[in-house]
């Protein structure tokens, strides 16, 4: 469980580094931003959920900040646009990329390599 959490956090960090790299170069980051917003909201929620599970009843109590974080982080799937709205735009960009370039790579971080 800890290995899964560490892996997910690592993926999230790499995603943010890629977005920061593109932003620094003045490139369009809207697609990656939407993808990262959804990914992180789910990922952090899952990591906190795992931490609660590992702590047993203690994790669900008010003796650790975990239960409070669990509720707070849930809002990230709504704030700044619900997941569904971001996914709608992400999906549209995938189709647009294929129509314009014959590949969906540019809509999925493909300019990274
Ligand atoms: C803690 C918190 C802080 C916030 N802070 C701010 C802030 O600082 N500034 C600000 O402007 N707003 C803020 N908001 C508001 C937030 O941006 C909205 O709650 C969010 O955009 C969703 O709008 P809504 O609540 O009206 O839900 P609705 O628009 O009614 O959506 C409800 C659900 O319907 C579905 N849905 C909606 N639209 C679509 C669509 N196009 N396609 C498919 N499904 C869809 C989704 O499942 C969605 O979750 C905050 C919200 C919270 C919870």
PDB file of N, CA, C and O in Angstrom, residues 51-79:
ATOM      1  N   UNK A  51      -4.003   6.046   3.957  1.00  0.00           N
ATOM      2  CA  UNK A  51      -3.420   6.380   5.265  1.00  0.00           C
ATOM      3  C   UNK A  51      -4.441   6.127   6.378  1.00  0.00           C
ATOM      4  O   UNK A  51      -4.096   5.598   7.441  1.00  0.00           O
ATOM      5  N   UNK A  52      -5.713   6.473   6.108  1.00  0.00           N
ATOM      6  CA  UNK A  52      -6.770   6.216   7.103  1.00  0.00           C
ATOM      7  C   UNK A  52      -6.891   4.718   7.348  1.00  0.00           C
ATOM      8  O   UNK A  52      -6.934   4.240   8.483  1.00  0.00           O
ATOM      9  N   UNK A  53      -6.884   3.951   6.256  1.00  0.00           N
ATOM     10  CA  UNK A  53      -7.015   2.496   6.368  1.00  0.00           C
ATOM     11  C   UNK A  53      -5.863   1.906   7.192  1.00  0.00           C
ATOM     12  O   UNK A  53      -6.063   1.054   8.052  1.00  0.00           O
ATOM     13  N   UNK A  54      -4.652   2.389   6.906  1.00  0.00           N
ATOM     14  CA  UNK A  54      -3.473   1.878   7.611  1.00  0.00           C
ATOM     15  C   UNK A  54      -3.512   2.204   9.108  1.00  0.00           C
ATOM     16  O   UNK A  54      -2.991   1.442   9.927  1.00  0.00           O
ATOM     17  N   UNK A  55      -4.132   3.348   9.439  1.00  0.00           N
ATOM     18  CA  UNK A  55      -4.206   3.740  10.851  1.00  0.00           C
ATOM     19  C   UNK A  55      -5.392   3.098  11.565  1.00  0.00           C
ATOM     20  O   UNK A  55      -5.548   3.273  12.777  1.00  0.00           O
ATOM     21  N   UNK A  56      -6.245   2.395  10.828  1.00  0.00           N
ATOM     22  CA  UNK A  56      -7.421   1.784  11.445  1.00  0.00           C
ATOM     23  C   UNK A  56      -8.362   2.853  11.984  1.00  0.00           C
ATOM     24  O   UNK A  56      -8.431   3.956  11.430  1.00  0.00           O
ATOM     25  N   UNK A  57      -9.040   2.553  13.093  1.00  0.00           N
ATOM     26  CA  UNK A  57     -10.023   3.491  13.661  1.00  0.00           C
ATOM     27  C   UNK A  57      -9.380   4.824  14.031  1.00  0.00           C
ATOM     28  O   UNK A  57     -10.026   5.876  13.959  1.00  0.00           O
ATOM     29  N   UNK A  58      -8.105   4.780  14.402  1.00  0.00           N
ATOM     30  CA  UNK A  58      -7.402   6.027  14.750  1.00  0.00           C
ATOM     31  C   UNK A  58      -7.435   7.004  13.579  1.00  0.00           C
ATOM     32  O   UNK A  58      -7.629   8.212  13.762  1.00  0.00           O
ATOM     33  N   UNK A  59      -7.277   6.479  12.356  1.00  0.00           N
ATOM     34  CA  UNK A  59      -7.263   7.330  11.166  1.00  0.00           C
ATOM     35  C   UNK A  59      -8.587   8.014  10.912  1.00  0.00           C
ATOM     36  O   UNK A  59      -8.642   9.082  10.304  1.00  0.00           O
ATOM     37  N   UNK A  60      -9.651   7.390  11.391  1.00  0.00           N
ATOM     38  CA  UNK A  60     -10.997   7.933  11.188  1.00  0.00           C
ATOM     39  C   UNK A  60     -11.387   8.899  12.308  1.00  0.00           C
ATOM     40  O   UNK A  60     -12.359   9.635  12.199  1.00  0.00           O
ATOM     41  N   UNK A  61     -10.593   8.887  13.380  1.00  0.00           N
ATOM     42  CA  UNK A  61     -10.907   9.744  14.536  1.00  0.00           C
ATOM     43  C   UNK A  61     -10.412  11.172  14.299  1.00  0.00           C
ATOM     44  O   UNK A  61      -9.824  11.468  13.260  1.00  0.00           O
ATOM     45  N   UNK A  62     -10.622  12.016  15.277  1.00  0.00           N
ATOM     46  CA  UNK A  62     -10.139  13.403  15.190  1.00  0.00           C
ATOM     47  C   UNK A  62      -8.742  13.537  15.796  1.00  0.00           C
ATOM     48  O   UNK A  62      -8.221  14.646  15.917  1.00  0.00           O
ATOM     49  N   UNK A  63      -8.139  12.418  16.182  1.00  0.00           N
ATOM     50  CA  UNK A  63      -6.803  12.464  16.811  1.00  0.00           C
ATOM     51  C   UNK A  63      -5.680  12.626  15.802  1.00  0.00           C
ATOM     52  O   UNK A  63      -4.533  12.881  16.183  1.00  0.00           O
ATOM     53  N   UNK A  64      -5.979  12.426  14.525  1.00  0.00           N
ATOM     54  CA  UNK A  64      -4.999  12.710  13.464  1.00  0.00           C
ATOM     55  C   UNK A  64      -5.697  13.665  12.482  1.00  0.00           C
ATOM     56  O   UNK A  64      -6.935  13.766  12.481  1.00  0.00           O
ATOM     57  N   UNK A  65      -4.941  14.363  11.621  1.00  0.00           N
ATOM     58  CA  UNK A  65      -5.600  15.282  10.669  1.00  0.00           C
ATOM     59  C   UNK A  65      -6.201  14.559   9.462  1.00  0.00           C
ATOM     60  O   UNK A  65      -6.803  15.184   8.597  1.00  0.00           O
ATOM     61  N   UNK A  66      -6.064  13.238   9.386  1.00  0.00           N
ATOM     62  CA  UNK A  66      -6.419  12.509   8.162  1.00  0.00           C
ATOM     63  C   UNK A  66      -7.890  12.650   7.759  1.00  0.00           C
ATOM     64  O   UNK A  66      -8.200  12.891   6.585  1.00  0.00           O
ATOM     65  N   UNK A  67      -8.802  12.492   8.740  1.00  0.00           N
ATOM     66  CA  UNK A  67     -10.239  12.560   8.422  1.00  0.00           C
ATOM     67  C   UNK A  67     -10.605  13.951   7.891  1.00  0.00           C
ATOM     68  O   UNK A  67     -11.394  14.085   6.944  1.00  0.00           O
ATOM     69  N   UNK A  68      -9.991  14.981   8.482  1.00  0.00           N
ATOM     70  CA  UNK A  68     -10.250  16.356   8.038  1.00  0.00           C
ATOM     71  C   UNK A  68      -9.713  16.556   6.614  1.00  0.00           C
ATOM     72  O   UNK A  68     -10.387  17.126   5.746  1.00  0.00           O
ATOM     73  N   UNK A  69      -8.510  16.076   6.363  1.00  0.00           N
ATOM     74  CA  UNK A  69      -7.921  16.200   5.024  1.00  0.00           C
ATOM     75  C   UNK A  69      -8.783  15.493   3.984  1.00  0.00           C
ATOM     76  O   UNK A  69      -8.953  15.969   2.865  1.00  0.00           O
ATOM     77  N   UNK A  70      -9.297  14.322   4.382  1.00  0.00           N
ATOM     78  CA  UNK A  70     -10.116  13.516   3.466  1.00  0.00           C
ATOM     79  C   UNK A  70     -11.286  14.357   2.934  1.00  0.00           C
ATOM     80  O   UNK A  70     -11.570  14.367   1.730  1.00  0.00           O
ATOM     81  N   UNK A  71     -11.957  15.064   3.840  1.00  0.00           N
ATOM     82  CA  UNK A  71     -13.096  15.906   3.445  1.00  0.00           C
ATOM     83  C   UNK A  71     -12.639  17.107   2.623  1.00  0.00           C
ATOM     84  O   UNK A  71     -13.229  17.429   1.601  1.00  0.00           O
ATOM     85  N   UNK A  72     -11.557  17.746   3.081  1.00  0.00           N
ATOM     86  CA  UNK A  72     -11.071  18.949   2.382  1.00  0.00           C
ATOM     87  C   UNK A  72     -10.657  18.627   0.955  1.00  0.00           C
ATOM     88  O   UNK A  72     -11.001  19.332   0.009  1.00  0.00           O
ATOM     89  N   UNK A  73      -9.903  17.550   0.790  1.00  0.00           N
ATOM     90  CA  UNK A  73      -9.359  17.211  -0.525  1.00  0.00           C
ATOM     91  C   UNK A  73     -10.474  16.830  -1.503  1.00  0.00           C
ATOM     92  O   UNK A  73     -10.367  17.073  -2.698  1.00  0.00           O
ATOM     93  N   UNK A  74     -11.558  16.279  -1.005  1.00  0.00           N
ATOM     94  CA  UNK A  74     -12.677  15.885  -1.871  1.00  0.00           C
ATOM     95  C   UNK A  74     -13.187  17.073  -2.689  1.00  0.00           C
ATOM     96  O   UNK A  74     -13.632  16.922  -3.835  1.00  0.00           O
ATOM     97  N   UNK A  75     -13.099  18.276  -2.103  1.00  0.00           N
ATOM     98  CA  UNK A  75     -13.617  19.463  -2.798  1.00  0.00           C
ATOM     99  C   UNK A  75     -12.845  19.748  -4.090  1.00  0.00           C
ATOM    100  O   UNK A  75     -13.361  20.409  -4.990  1.00  0.00           O
ATOM    101  N   UNK A  76     -11.618  19.237  -4.185  1.00  0.00           N
ATOM    102  CA  UNK A  76     -10.792  19.527  -5.361  1.00  0.00           C
ATOM    103  C   UNK A  76     -11.353  18.927  -6.649  1.00  0.00           C
ATOM    104  O   UNK A  76     -10.946  19.302  -7.744  1.00  0.00           O
ATOM    105  N   UNK A  77     -12.271  17.979  -6.505  1.00  0.00           N
ATOM    106  CA  UNK A  77     -12.906  17.425  -7.713  1.00  0.00           C
ATOM    107  C   UNK A  77     -14.050  18.314  -8.208  1.00  0.00           C
ATOM    108  O   UNK A  77     -14.654  18.039  -9.246  1.00  0.00           O
ATOM    109  N   UNK A  78     -14.343  19.372  -7.429  1.00  0.00           N
ATOM    110  CA  UNK A  78     -15.398  20.317  -7.822  1.00  0.00           C
ATOM    111  C   UNK A  78     -14.841  21.716  -8.070  1.00  0.00           C
ATOM    112  O   UNK A  78     -15.206  22.371  -9.047  1.00  0.00           O
ATOM    113  N   UNK A  79     -13.973  22.152  -7.164  1.00  0.00           N
ATOM    114  CA  UNK A  79     -13.431  23.509  -7.267  1.00  0.00           C
ATOM    115  C   UNK A  79     -12.667  23.670  -8.583  1.00  0.00           C
ATOM    116  O   UNK A  79     -11.983  22.743  -9.019  1.00  0.00           O
TER     117      UNK A  79
END
